[in-house]
Amino acid sequence: MLKKSSFRNQLENLVRQPQKHTYLIAVSGGADSMVLASLFQDLREHIQDKKFNIQIAHVNYKLRGEDSDLDQKIVQNFCEKNHIKFHLYEVSRKDNKPENSIQLWARELRYNFFKKIQEQEKLDFLVTAHHLNDQLETFIINLSKAAGINGLSGIPSSNNNILRPLLSFSKNEIYQFAELNSIEFREDLSNKKSDYLRNKIRHEVIPRLLETNDHFLENFKKSSSYLNHAKDFVQKQICEIENKLTQFNHRYKILSKEKLDQESDFVKFEILKKYGFNQAEEIPKIFKAENNSSFFSKEYQLIVTRNELIFTNRNDLQISDEEIPLIDHFDFSDNQININLQDIKAIDEINKSLSWDFDAEKLQFPLYLRRQKDGDEFYPLGFSGKKKVSKFFRDEKLSILAKQKIWILTDNNDSVLGIIPLRQDRRYAKDEKTKSILKIFNERKQ
């Protein structure tokens, strides 16, 4: 049963020493969120510590005319009465309300608003009023979507600094608490319609389920707890398997392709899903792909080699077309100028050592660093004739990942002077007639 003491116990289960933290409470004006706000206000009075900071946020979507304004008013009055800082977002034309998918749009809007307040006010947690009936609705929705064990586990009681301390209490318990404690709230009449999937489940499916068993909700709560324990166990096992297959690098992660292919389809899916590859039909394609094939998720690039699966964060691999100046001119009063590539902060770290001596009189300054372009060609030192850079890459059997880290050294005429860190162009190299030397090298500083 929902009581002030049981609420405190739930909060303590979610947050160690809750009195030492600060909270932003999302309040719509309905029974659930007004009860949540009242419970936090009671806790604040009980603690009597000014550092226990609670603030309230409300979004007026302007979807129900005067009713929307009355929802705002009841929340605002509660805050004024209890001296709680109130944050309001009023939806306007600039928010581009869509004709369809209103619920998704509204959810994204309010959570962006909540996040902004948390950052501005430096509040530790966002608190929402999700309850046990919401959990059951989510379970049924995810069941219909074949969401797997994670989906069937439902709404987490805490994640990403969001707390849901009412998740173990039913809607009826919340109503009873509101009545016993004279908590004022407003009903959103739009929730009584069955035009959305969740509302249809709420009004047509769940009442029939509850009729089958007087203890249905309580039993569902136990089942949900079992599922969460099972999910935690499975995820722990998946992590252990992944760790056995994985080598870590500071910029990317490598899995043994052969060993992962020996695992079950379930294990493959659970591991690849972590990197955004969550379409079951995509997995066989990954393991049958040709050497150096690439797959992309929202955040990751997956490079498939003969023996490995290489995951790289796409933000780390954004290839810029911008040229990076290396040296503007050469002062021929000096016999030699040295440039250590480790000093060029604008380029990626180069792991391979090199030391190239150029005849400065053969160079057209300034010199630049850039990425490969179609049609690039050069005369590699140690070879006869010229070669296209793309052909040179193929001959060197460079992986896609290795190619992405290559820099091309060019002069003011865009002639290729070398492929860093692999090969210098022989046309511009120092010879026995050289008087002025430009040395370009890569040497890590200790």
Short mmCIF file of C-alpha atoms in Angstrom, two decimals:
data_model
loop_
_atom_site.label_atom_id
_atom_site.label_comp_id
_atom_site.label_asym_id
_atom_site.label_seq_id
_atom_site.Cartn_x
_atom_site.Cartn_y
_atom_site.Cartn_z
CA MET A 1 0.00 0.00 0.00
CA LEU A 2 1.22 3.50 -0.78
CA LYS A 3 2.14 5.35 2.39
CA LYS A 4 4.62 8.09 3.17
CA SER A 5 6.88 5.51 4.81
CA SER A 6 6.67 3.02 1.91
CA PHE A 7 7.47 5.82 -0.54
CA ARG A 8 10.56 6.76 1.46
CA ASN A 9 11.66 3.13 1.48
CA GLN A 10 11.31 2.96 -2.30
CA LEU A 11 13.29 6.16 -2.74
CA GLU A 12 16.04 4.83 -0.46
CA ASN A 13 16.18 1.67 -2.58
CA LEU A 14 16.84 3.82 -5.64
CA VAL A 15 19.16 6.44 -4.14
CA ARG A 16 21.61 6.09 -1.32
CA GLN A 17 20.97 8.84 1.25
CA PRO A 18 18.24 10.59 -0.78
CA GLN A 19 18.32 13.63 1.53
CA LYS A 20 21.76 14.52 0.13
CA HIS A 21 20.55 14.86 -3.45
CA THR A 22 18.54 17.34 -5.51
CA TYR A 23 15.51 16.60 -7.67
CA LEU A 24 13.47 17.89 -10.58
CA ILE A 25 9.91 16.47 -10.46
CA ALA A 26 7.89 16.22 -13.66
CA VAL A 27 4.32 17.20 -12.78
CA SER A 28 1.41 17.22 -15.23
CA GLY A 29 -1.39 17.99 -12.78
CA GLY A 30 -2.82 14.45 -12.83
CA ALA A 31 -3.27 12.26 -9.77
CA ASP A 32 0.03 10.38 -10.22
CA SER A 33 2.33 13.37 -10.49
CA MET A 34 0.47 15.50 -7.90
CA VAL A 35 0.77 12.63 -5.40
CA LEU A 36 4.48 12.35 -6.28
CA ALA A 37 4.96 16.09 -5.72
CA SER A 38 3.09 15.91 -2.41
CA LEU A 39 5.23 12.98 -1.22
CA PHE A 40 8.42 14.88 -2.00
CA GLN A 41 7.09 17.97 -0.25
CA ASP A 42 6.28 15.87 2.81
CA LEU A 43 9.78 14.40 2.68
CA ARG A 44 11.27 17.89 2.50
CA GLU A 45 9.29 18.92 5.61
CA HIS A 46 10.35 15.72 7.35
CA ILE A 47 14.04 16.25 6.61
CA GLN A 48 14.02 19.99 7.36
CA ASP A 49 17.22 20.58 5.44
CA LYS A 50 17.51 23.59 3.14
CA LYS A 51 20.00 21.69 0.99
CA PHE A 52 17.26 19.20 0.08
CA ASN A 53 16.32 20.96 -3.12
CA ILE A 54 13.21 19.93 -5.03
CA GLN A 55 11.95 21.80 -8.08
CA ILE A 56 8.97 21.15 -10.34
CA ALA A 57 8.64 21.27 -14.12
CA HIS A 58 5.41 21.41 -16.12
CA VAL A 59 4.74 21.42 -19.88
CA ASN A 60 1.59 23.10 -21.20
CA TYR A 61 1.08 21.52 -24.62
CA LYS A 62 -1.89 23.79 -25.44
CA LEU A 63 -3.69 20.72 -26.83
CA ARG A 64 -6.89 20.93 -24.74
CA GLY A 65 -7.59 24.65 -24.59
CA GLU A 66 -8.73 25.83 -21.16
CA ASP A 67 -8.17 22.38 -19.63
CA SER A 68 -4.46 22.64 -20.42
CA ASP A 69 -4.30 26.03 -18.70
CA LEU A 70 -6.14 24.67 -15.64
CA ASP A 71 -3.62 21.80 -15.42
CA GLN A 72 -0.84 24.38 -15.39
CA LYS A 73 -2.63 26.44 -12.74
CA ILE A 74 -3.04 23.57 -10.30
CA VAL A 75 0.68 22.74 -10.51
CA GLN A 76 1.67 26.37 -10.24
CA ASN A 77 -0.56 26.92 -7.21
CA PHE A 78 0.97 23.88 -5.49
CA CYS A 79 4.46 25.30 -6.04
CA GLU A 80 3.50 28.76 -4.78
CA LYS A 81 1.83 27.34 -1.68
CA ASN A 82 4.87 25.20 -0.81
CA HIS A 83 7.58 27.64 -1.96
CA ILE A 84 8.90 25.29 -4.63
CA LYS A 85 10.65 26.65 -7.72
CA PHE A 86 8.37 26.20 -10.73
CA HIS A 87 9.54 25.74 -14.35
CA LEU A 88 7.06 26.11 -17.19
CA TYR A 89 7.30 25.33 -20.88
CA GLU A 90 4.43 26.59 -23.01
CA VAL A 91 4.25 25.03 -26.44
CA SER A 92 4.01 27.50 -29.32
CA ARG A 93 4.08 27.43 -33.12
CA LYS A 94 7.87 27.25 -33.16
CA ASP A 95 7.64 23.75 -31.70
CA ASN A 96 6.15 22.46 -34.96
CA LYS A 97 3.47 20.19 -33.54
CA PRO A 98 3.01 17.30 -36.02
CA GLU A 99 -0.32 16.00 -37.26
CA ASN A 100 0.71 12.44 -36.41
CA SER A 101 2.92 10.89 -33.72
CA ILE A 102 1.87 13.53 -31.18
CA GLN A 103 2.88 11.32 -28.26
CA LEU A 104 6.45 10.84 -29.52
CA TRP A 105 6.76 14.55 -30.27
CA ALA A 106 5.44 15.49 -26.81
CA ARG A 107 7.76 13.04 -25.08
CA GLU A 108 10.85 14.32 -26.86
CA LEU A 109 9.86 17.92 -26.18
CA ARG A 110 9.33 17.48 -22.45
CA TYR A 111 12.45 15.42 -21.85
CA ASN A 112 14.57 17.98 -23.69
CA PHE A 113 12.99 20.64 -21.46
CA PHE A 114 13.67 18.60 -18.32
CA LYS A 115 17.29 17.97 -19.31
CA LYS A 116 17.86 21.67 -19.92
CA ILE A 117 16.52 22.57 -16.46
CA GLN A 118 18.61 19.87 -14.78
CA GLU A 119 21.75 21.27 -16.37
CA GLN A 120 20.89 24.90 -15.58
CA GLU A 121 19.87 24.22 -11.97
CA LYS A 122 22.45 21.48 -11.37
CA LEU A 123 19.82 18.99 -10.18
CA ASP A 124 20.92 15.39 -9.67
CA PHE A 125 17.79 13.48 -10.66
CA LEU A 126 14.66 13.77 -12.75
CA VAL A 127 11.69 12.10 -11.04
CA THR A 128 8.62 10.86 -12.92
CA ALA A 129 5.32 9.42 -11.66
CA HIS A 130 5.24 6.14 -13.61
CA HIS A 131 3.33 3.47 -11.65
CA LEU A 132 2.53 -0.24 -11.76
CA ASN A 133 -0.31 0.12 -14.26
CA ASP A 134 2.05 1.97 -16.60
CA GLN A 135 4.44 -0.95 -16.22
CA LEU A 136 1.74 -3.45 -17.22
CA GLU A 137 0.73 -1.34 -20.23
CA THR A 138 4.36 -1.16 -21.36
CA PHE A 139 4.76 -4.93 -20.94
CA ILE A 140 1.77 -5.62 -23.19
CA ILE A 141 2.90 -3.09 -25.81
CA ASN A 142 6.39 -4.60 -25.91
CA LEU A 143 4.95 -8.12 -25.97
CA SER A 144 3.07 -7.19 -29.14
CA LYS A 145 6.32 -5.91 -30.69
CA ALA A 146 8.47 -8.98 -29.94
CA ALA A 147 10.73 -6.72 -27.88
CA GLY A 148 12.70 -9.49 -26.16
CA ILE A 149 13.70 -9.78 -22.54
CA ASN A 150 14.73 -6.13 -22.23
CA GLY A 151 11.37 -4.93 -23.48
CA LEU A 152 9.40 -7.37 -21.34
CA SER A 153 11.34 -6.19 -18.28
CA GLY A 154 9.46 -2.94 -18.78
CA ILE A 155 10.22 0.49 -17.39
CA PRO A 156 13.33 0.55 -15.18
CA SER A 157 12.90 2.02 -11.71
CA SER A 158 16.03 4.08 -12.32
CA ASN A 159 18.22 4.76 -15.34
CA ASN A 160 20.15 7.71 -16.77
CA ASN A 161 19.55 9.75 -13.60
CA ILE A 162 15.77 9.29 -13.91
CA LEU A 163 13.95 7.92 -10.85
CA ARG A 164 10.50 6.29 -10.79
CA PRO A 165 9.74 5.69 -7.09
CA LEU A 166 6.01 4.98 -7.66
CA LEU A 167 6.63 2.08 -10.05
CA SER A 168 5.67 -0.53 -7.44
CA PHE A 169 2.33 1.10 -6.61
CA SER A 170 -0.92 0.70 -8.53
CA LYS A 171 -3.13 3.45 -9.90
CA ASN A 172 -5.78 2.58 -7.31
CA GLU A 173 -3.25 2.94 -4.49
CA ILE A 174 -2.32 6.38 -5.82
CA TYR A 175 -5.97 7.44 -5.97
CA GLN A 176 -6.53 6.18 -2.42
CA PHE A 177 -3.50 8.11 -1.17
CA ALA A 178 -4.74 11.27 -2.88
CA GLU A 179 -8.16 10.92 -1.29
CA LEU A 180 -6.84 10.19 2.20
CA ASN A 181 -4.46 13.14 2.06
CA SER A 182 -6.81 15.59 0.28
CA ILE A 183 -4.44 16.06 -2.64
CA GLU A 184 -5.93 18.16 -5.40
CA PHE A 185 -5.44 16.94 -8.98
CA ARG A 186 -7.04 17.10 -12.42
CA GLU A 187 -8.06 14.25 -14.72
CA ASP A 188 -6.85 14.42 -18.32
CA LEU A 189 -10.01 13.47 -20.20
CA SER A 190 -7.98 12.66 -23.32
CA ASN A 191 -6.58 9.63 -21.46
CA LYS A 192 -10.08 8.14 -21.43
CA LYS A 193 -10.15 7.91 -25.22
CA SER A 194 -8.95 4.78 -27.01
CA ASP A 195 -7.42 6.46 -30.02
CA TYR A 196 -3.82 5.62 -29.01
CA LEU A 197 -2.47 2.09 -28.55
CA ARG A 198 -1.61 2.69 -24.89
CA ASN A 199 -5.07 4.10 -24.15
CA LYS A 200 -6.71 1.16 -25.95
CA ILE A 201 -4.73 -1.28 -23.81
CA ARG A 202 -5.49 0.78 -20.69
CA HIS A 203 -9.26 0.89 -21.19
CA GLU A 204 -10.05 -2.28 -23.11
CA VAL A 205 -7.39 -4.92 -22.40
CA ILE A 206 -6.20 -4.42 -18.83
CA PRO A 207 -9.68 -4.26 -17.22
CA ARG A 208 -10.41 -7.74 -18.62
CA LEU A 209 -7.08 -9.05 -17.37
CA LEU A 210 -7.76 -7.69 -13.90
CA GLU A 211 -11.12 -9.47 -13.89
CA THR A 212 -9.40 -12.85 -14.27
CA ASN A 213 -7.60 -12.69 -10.94
CA ASP A 214 -8.02 -10.55 -7.83
CA HIS A 215 -4.24 -10.58 -7.39
CA PHE A 216 -3.35 -10.01 -11.05
CA LEU A 217 -1.42 -6.75 -10.56
CA GLU A 218 0.45 -8.07 -7.52
CA ASN A 219 1.40 -11.24 -9.40
CA PHE A 220 2.46 -9.17 -12.41
CA LYS A 221 4.72 -7.12 -10.14
CA LYS A 222 6.42 -10.32 -8.96
CA SER A 223 6.74 -11.61 -12.53
CA SER A 224 8.23 -8.28 -13.60
CA SER A 225 10.75 -8.53 -10.79
CA TYR A 226 11.71 -12.07 -11.90
CA LEU A 227 12.15 -10.85 -15.48
CA ASN A 228 14.41 -8.02 -14.32
CA HIS A 229 16.58 -10.45 -12.36
CA ALA A 230 16.74 -12.72 -15.41
CA LYS A 231 17.67 -9.77 -17.63
CA ASP A 232 20.46 -8.74 -15.24
CA PHE A 233 21.79 -12.31 -15.19
CA VAL A 234 21.70 -12.61 -18.98
CA GLN A 235 23.44 -9.25 -19.45
CA LYS A 236 26.16 -10.27 -17.01
CA GLN A 237 26.74 -13.48 -18.98
CA ILE A 238 26.75 -11.59 -22.28
CA CYS A 239 29.36 -9.16 -20.93
CA GLU A 240 31.57 -12.05 -19.79
CA ILE A 241 31.37 -13.69 -23.22
CA GLU A 242 32.09 -10.38 -24.95
CA ASN A 243 35.11 -9.74 -22.75
CA LYS A 244 36.57 -13.12 -23.71
CA LEU A 245 36.23 -12.27 -27.39
CA THR A 246 37.41 -8.68 -27.20
CA GLN A 247 40.61 -6.69 -27.47
CA PHE A 248 40.37 -3.07 -26.46
CA ASN A 249 42.12 -0.16 -28.09
CA HIS A 250 41.97 3.47 -27.02
CA ARG A 251 40.17 4.42 -30.26
CA TYR A 252 38.27 1.26 -31.26
CA LYS A 253 37.20 -2.18 -30.15
CA ILE A 254 37.99 -5.52 -31.80
CA LEU A 255 36.04 -8.79 -31.47
CA SER A 256 37.17 -12.18 -32.73
CA LYS A 257 34.90 -12.84 -35.70
CA GLU A 258 35.54 -16.58 -35.67
CA LYS A 259 34.82 -17.05 -31.96
CA LEU A 260 31.70 -14.88 -32.00
CA ASP A 261 30.41 -16.83 -35.02
CA GLN A 262 30.58 -19.98 -32.89
CA GLU A 263 28.17 -18.49 -30.35
CA SER A 264 24.38 -18.82 -30.57
CA ASP A 265 22.32 -16.39 -32.62
CA PHE A 266 20.99 -14.97 -29.35
CA VAL A 267 24.49 -14.13 -28.08
CA LYS A 268 25.48 -12.62 -31.42
CA PHE A 269 22.38 -10.45 -31.44
CA GLU A 270 22.80 -9.28 -27.82
CA ILE A 271 26.45 -8.30 -28.39
CA LEU A 272 25.94 -6.59 -31.75
CA LYS A 273 22.83 -4.83 -30.46
CA LYS A 274 25.01 -2.88 -28.01
CA TYR A 275 26.57 -1.16 -31.01
CA GLY A 276 23.27 -0.39 -32.72
CA PHE A 277 23.13 -3.43 -35.02
CA ASN A 278 19.74 -4.57 -33.77
CA GLN A 279 18.15 -6.03 -36.89
CA ALA A 280 18.20 -9.84 -36.72
CA GLU A 281 18.34 -10.20 -40.50
CA GLU A 282 21.50 -8.08 -40.58
CA ILE A 283 23.60 -10.48 -38.49
CA PRO A 284 24.12 -13.24 -41.11
CA LYS A 285 25.13 -10.55 -43.61
CA ILE A 286 27.82 -9.32 -41.23
CA PHE A 287 29.42 -12.76 -40.86
CA LYS A 288 29.23 -13.51 -44.60
CA ALA A 289 30.55 -10.09 -45.68
CA GLU A 290 33.68 -9.74 -47.79
CA ASN A 291 36.95 -8.66 -46.23
CA ASN A 292 37.03 -4.94 -45.33
CA SER A 293 33.27 -4.53 -45.69
CA SER A 294 31.61 -1.81 -43.61
CA PHE A 295 28.28 -1.63 -41.79
CA PHE A 296 26.92 1.48 -40.11
CA SER A 297 24.64 2.07 -37.13
CA LYS A 298 23.72 5.47 -35.74
CA GLU A 299 26.85 5.68 -33.56
CA TYR A 300 29.23 3.03 -34.87
CA GLN A 301 31.00 1.85 -37.99
CA LEU A 302 31.60 -1.89 -38.08
CA ILE A 303 34.51 -3.03 -40.25
CA VAL A 304 34.49 -6.74 -41.06
CA THR A 305 37.87 -8.32 -41.80
CA ARG A 306 38.74 -11.99 -42.31
CA ASN A 307 39.30 -12.57 -38.61
CA GLU A 308 37.91 -9.55 -36.77
CA LEU A 309 34.94 -7.29 -36.20
CA ILE A 310 36.22 -3.77 -35.59
CA PHE A 311 33.88 -1.22 -33.99
CA THR A 312 34.72 2.46 -34.26
CA ASN A 313 32.73 5.39 -32.96
CA ARG A 314 31.60 7.38 -35.98
CA ASN A 315 32.29 10.67 -34.20
CA ASP A 316 35.95 9.64 -33.98
CA LEU A 317 36.13 8.95 -37.71
CA GLN A 318 34.69 12.09 -39.19
CA ILE A 319 36.98 12.69 -42.14
CA SER A 320 37.47 16.35 -42.87
CA ASP A 321 38.18 17.60 -46.40
CA GLU A 322 39.96 20.60 -44.93
CA GLU A 323 43.64 21.03 -45.69
CA ILE A 324 45.91 21.51 -42.69
CA PRO A 325 48.84 23.93 -43.20
CA LEU A 326 52.18 22.34 -42.35
CA ILE A 327 54.77 25.03 -43.28
CA ASP A 328 54.26 28.38 -45.02
CA HIS A 329 57.74 28.98 -46.43
CA PHE A 330 61.35 27.88 -46.18
CA ASP A 331 64.05 30.24 -44.91
CA PHE A 332 66.97 29.35 -47.16
CA SER A 333 69.40 31.06 -44.80
CA ASP A 334 69.02 27.85 -42.77
CA ASN A 335 70.55 24.69 -44.11
CA GLN A 336 67.87 22.54 -42.51
CA ILE A 337 64.40 22.90 -41.00
CA ASN A 338 62.91 20.05 -38.94
CA ILE A 339 59.17 19.39 -38.44
CA ASN A 340 57.98 16.82 -35.92
CA LEU A 341 54.47 15.64 -36.86
CA GLN A 342 53.77 15.03 -33.18
CA ASP A 343 53.67 18.82 -32.80
CA ILE A 344 50.77 19.16 -35.28
CA LYS A 345 47.77 19.09 -32.93
CA ALA A 346 45.20 19.21 -35.73
CA ILE A 347 46.01 15.72 -37.03
CA ASP A 348 45.39 12.28 -35.55
CA GLU A 349 48.12 10.56 -33.61
CA ILE A 350 50.52 8.78 -35.99
CA ASN A 351 51.74 5.54 -34.44
CA LYS A 352 54.39 4.66 -37.02
CA SER A 353 57.80 6.34 -37.03
CA LEU A 354 59.17 8.03 -40.16
CA SER A 355 62.03 10.30 -41.18
CA TRP A 356 61.87 11.96 -44.61
CA ASP A 357 64.46 14.38 -45.99
CA PHE A 358 63.30 16.68 -48.81
CA ASP A 359 65.27 18.98 -51.09
CA ALA A 360 63.65 22.28 -50.10
CA GLU A 361 64.51 23.89 -53.47
CA LYS A 362 62.29 21.32 -55.25
CA LEU A 363 59.23 22.14 -53.17
CA GLN A 364 56.48 24.65 -53.92
CA PHE A 365 55.54 26.20 -50.56
CA PRO A 366 53.31 26.27 -48.57
CA LEU A 367 52.91 22.58 -47.77
CA TYR A 368 49.70 20.97 -46.55
CA LEU A 369 48.29 17.80 -45.06
CA ARG A 370 44.99 16.41 -46.35
CA ARG A 371 43.10 13.18 -46.91
CA GLN A 372 43.26 11.11 -50.10
CA LYS A 373 41.43 12.35 -53.20
CA ASP A 374 40.33 10.44 -56.27
CA GLY A 375 43.07 10.59 -58.91
CA ASP A 376 45.96 11.11 -56.47
CA GLU A 377 49.21 9.63 -57.79
CA PHE A 378 52.87 9.76 -56.80
CA TYR A 379 56.32 8.30 -57.46
CA PRO A 380 57.04 6.07 -54.44
CA LEU A 381 60.60 6.09 -53.17
CA GLY A 382 62.27 2.72 -53.75
CA PHE A 383 60.09 1.90 -56.79
CA SER A 384 60.26 2.78 -60.47
CA GLY A 385 57.48 4.61 -62.24
CA LYS A 386 54.42 6.22 -60.74
CA LYS A 387 51.46 4.72 -58.96
CA LYS A 388 47.95 5.79 -58.08
CA VAL A 389 47.54 6.24 -54.34
CA SER A 390 44.44 4.01 -54.38
CA LYS A 391 46.49 1.23 -56.05
CA PHE A 392 49.26 1.74 -53.49
CA PHE A 393 46.70 1.23 -50.70
CA ARG A 394 45.49 -2.01 -52.30
CA ASP A 395 49.03 -3.31 -52.71
CA GLU A 396 49.76 -2.52 -49.08
CA LYS A 397 46.58 -4.44 -48.12
CA LEU A 398 45.43 -1.60 -45.91
CA SER A 399 42.20 -2.05 -44.01
CA ILE A 400 39.44 0.54 -44.21
CA LEU A 401 40.38 1.63 -40.70
CA ALA A 402 44.04 2.07 -41.67
CA LYS A 403 43.10 4.11 -44.76
CA GLN A 404 41.06 6.46 -42.62
CA LYS A 405 44.16 7.35 -40.64
CA ILE A 406 46.38 8.13 -43.64
CA TRP A 407 47.50 11.70 -44.39
CA ILE A 408 48.66 12.95 -47.79
CA LEU A 409 51.50 15.50 -47.81
CA THR A 410 51.11 17.98 -50.70
CA ASP A 411 52.66 21.21 -51.96
CA ASN A 412 51.04 24.39 -53.23
CA ASN A 413 50.38 22.72 -56.61
CA ASP A 414 48.59 19.84 -54.85
CA SER A 415 51.35 17.45 -55.91
CA VAL A 416 51.70 14.44 -53.60
CA LEU A 417 55.00 14.59 -51.68
CA GLY A 418 54.34 11.50 -49.61
CA ILE A 419 51.79 9.25 -47.95
CA ILE A 420 52.14 9.62 -44.21
CA PRO A 421 53.38 7.45 -42.57
CA LEU A 422 54.04 4.92 -45.38
CA ARG A 423 56.05 6.24 -48.33
CA GLN A 424 57.84 9.39 -49.52
CA ASP A 425 57.71 10.60 -53.16
CA ARG A 426 61.21 10.12 -54.68
CA ARG A 427 61.01 13.20 -56.94
CA TYR A 428 61.42 15.59 -54.02
CA ALA A 429 63.76 13.53 -51.85
CA LYS A 430 67.19 14.78 -50.78
CA ASP A 431 70.05 13.78 -53.07
CA GLU A 432 73.80 14.47 -53.35
CA LYS A 433 73.14 17.94 -54.82
CA THR A 434 70.78 19.07 -52.03
CA LYS A 435 71.85 22.21 -50.18
CA SER A 436 68.73 22.97 -48.11
CA ILE A 437 66.90 20.15 -46.30
CA LEU A 438 63.36 20.01 -44.98
CA LYS A 439 63.18 17.07 -42.57
CA ILE A 440 59.71 15.77 -41.71
CA PHE A 441 59.69 13.10 -39.04
CA ASN A 442 57.46 11.46 -36.47
CA GLU A 443 58.96 11.05 -33.05
CA ARG A 444 56.95 10.65 -29.87
CA LYS A 445 57.97 12.85 -27.00
CA GLN A 446 58.63 11.14 -23.71
#
